[in-house]
Coordinates of C-alpha atoms in Angstrom, one line a residue:
X571 CA 88.5 83.1 20.5
X572 CA 91.5 81.6 22.3
X573 CA 91.8 82.3 26.0
X574 CA 94.8 84.4 26.8
X575 CA 97.3 83.1 29.4
X576 CA 100.2 84.7 31.2
X577 CA 102.8 82.2 32.4
X578 CA 104.9 83.2 35.4
X579 CA 107.9 81.0 36.6
X580 CA 111.5 81.8 37.3
X581 CA 112.6 78.6 35.5
X582 CA 112.5 79.0 31.7
X583 CA 112.1 75.3 31.1
X584 CA 109.0 75.3 33.3
X585 CA 107.5 78.2 31.3
X586 CA 108.3 76.3 28.1
X587 CA 106.6 73.2 29.4
X588 CA 103.4 75.0 30.4
X589 CA 103.4 77.0 27.1
X590 CA 103.7 73.8 25.2
X591 CA 100.8 72.2 27.0
X592 CA 98.6 75.3 26.6
X593 CA 99.3 76.0 22.9
X594 CA 98.7 72.3 22.0
X595 CA 95.3 72.7 23.7
X596 CA 94.2 75.9 21.9
X597 CA 95.2 78.5 24.5
X598 CA 97.1 81.7 23.5
X599 CA 100.2 82.5 25.6
X600 CA 100.3 86.3 25.7
X601 CA 103.2 86.7 27.9
X602 CA 105.8 85.2 30.2
X603 CA 107.5 86.5 33.3
X604 CA 110.4 85.3 35.4
X605 CA 109.4 86.9 38.8
X606 CA 106.5 88.5 40.6
X607 CA 107.4 92.1 39.7
X608 CA 107.5 91.2 36.0
X609 CA 104.3 89.3 36.4
X610 CA 102.5 92.4 37.6
X611 CA 103.8 94.5 34.7
X612 CA 103.0 91.9 32.1
X613 CA 99.5 91.5 33.6
X614 CA 98.9 95.3 33.1
X615 CA 100.2 95.1 29.5
X616 CA 98.4 91.9 28.4
X617 CA 95.2 91.7 30.4
X618 CA 95.2 87.9 30.3
X619 CA 92.2 85.7 30.9
X620 CA 94.3 83.7 33.4
X621 CA 97.7 83.7 35.0
X622 CA 99.7 80.6 36.0
X623 CA 101.9 81.7 38.9
X624 CA 104.9 80.0 40.4
X625 CA 105.0 80.4 44.2
X626 CA 108.8 80.6 44.9
X627 CA 110.6 83.2 42.8
X628 CA 113.3 85.8 43.3
X629 CA 112.5 89.6 43.5
X630 CA 108.8 89.1 44.4
X631 CA 107.2 85.8 45.2
X632 CA 104.1 84.4 43.6
X633 CA 101.8 85.2 46.6
X634 CA 102.9 88.8 46.8
X635 CA 102.4 89.1 43.0
X636 CA 99.0 87.4 43.3
X637 CA 97.9 90.1 45.9
X638 CA 99.3 92.9 43.7
X639 CA 97.4 91.6 40.6
X640 CA 94.2 91.3 42.7
X641 CA 94.6 94.9 43.7
X642 CA 94.7 95.9 40.0
X643 CA 91.9 93.6 39.0
X644 CA 89.8 91.9 41.7
X645 CA 88.3 89.5 39.2
X646 CA 91.8 88.3 37.9
X647 CA 92.0 84.5 37.6
X648 CA 95.2 83.1 38.9
X649 CA 96.3 79.5 39.3
X650 CA 99.3 78.8 41.6
X651 CA 102.1 76.3 40.6
X652 CA 103.9 74.7 43.5
X653 CA 106.3 72.0 44.2
X654 CA 105.3 69.2 46.6
X655 CA 105.5 70.2 50.2
X656 CA 104.4 73.8 49.8
X657 CA 100.9 73.2 51.3
X658 CA 101.1 76.2 53.7
X659 CA 101.9 78.5 50.8
X660 CA 99.2 77.1 48.7
X661 CA 96.6 77.7 51.5
X662 CA 97.9 81.3 51.8
X663 CA 97.5 81.7 48.0
X664 CA 94.0 80.4 47.9
X665 CA 93.0 82.7 50.8
X666 CA 94.6 85.6 48.9
X667 CA 92.3 84.8 45.9
X668 CA 94.0 82.1 43.8
X669 CA 91.5 80.0 41.9
X670 CA 93.4 76.7 42.1
X671 CA 96.9 75.2 42.2
X672 CA 98.8 72.7 40.1
X673 CA 101.7 70.7 41.5
X674 CA 105.0 70.3 39.7
X675 CA 106.0 68.2 37.9
X676 CA 103.1 69.1 35.7
X677 CA 100.6 66.6 34.2
X678 CA 99.1 68.1 31.1
X679 CA 95.6 66.9 31.8
X680 CA 95.6 68.4 35.3
X681 CA 96.9 71.8 33.9
X682 CA 94.2 71.9 31.3
X683 CA 91.5 70.8 33.8
X684 CA 92.5 73.5 36.3
X685 CA 92.7 76.3 33.7
X686 CA 89.4 75.3 32.0
X687 CA 87.7 75.2 35.4
X688 CA 89.1 78.6 36.5
X689 CA 88.2 80.3 33.2
X690 CA 84.9 78.5 33.0

């Protein structure tokens, strides 16, 4: 059965890029969210196997959303997506329970490697 993924990014084209990479590699995208608050709601609705979470978003940022999702499900698997130069935020995210991080612009093989390892 295909692993279910929730994609969270405020940029629609970034969500589309990740979705394209995932669907081509046999994953099922069960939801998309444009900010952290939507991410928490979609997580409750879809119970995904994994979440890809942008760090910098309006309303609620990715690290806050990560912490909220971890409160709902302590075993939730979340991979952070960050632009270059966000090392401090990435460290915060890992300490808050993120499994891994991928750097934008995305490389398909790195995305698949991180997700496969996290779901593993």
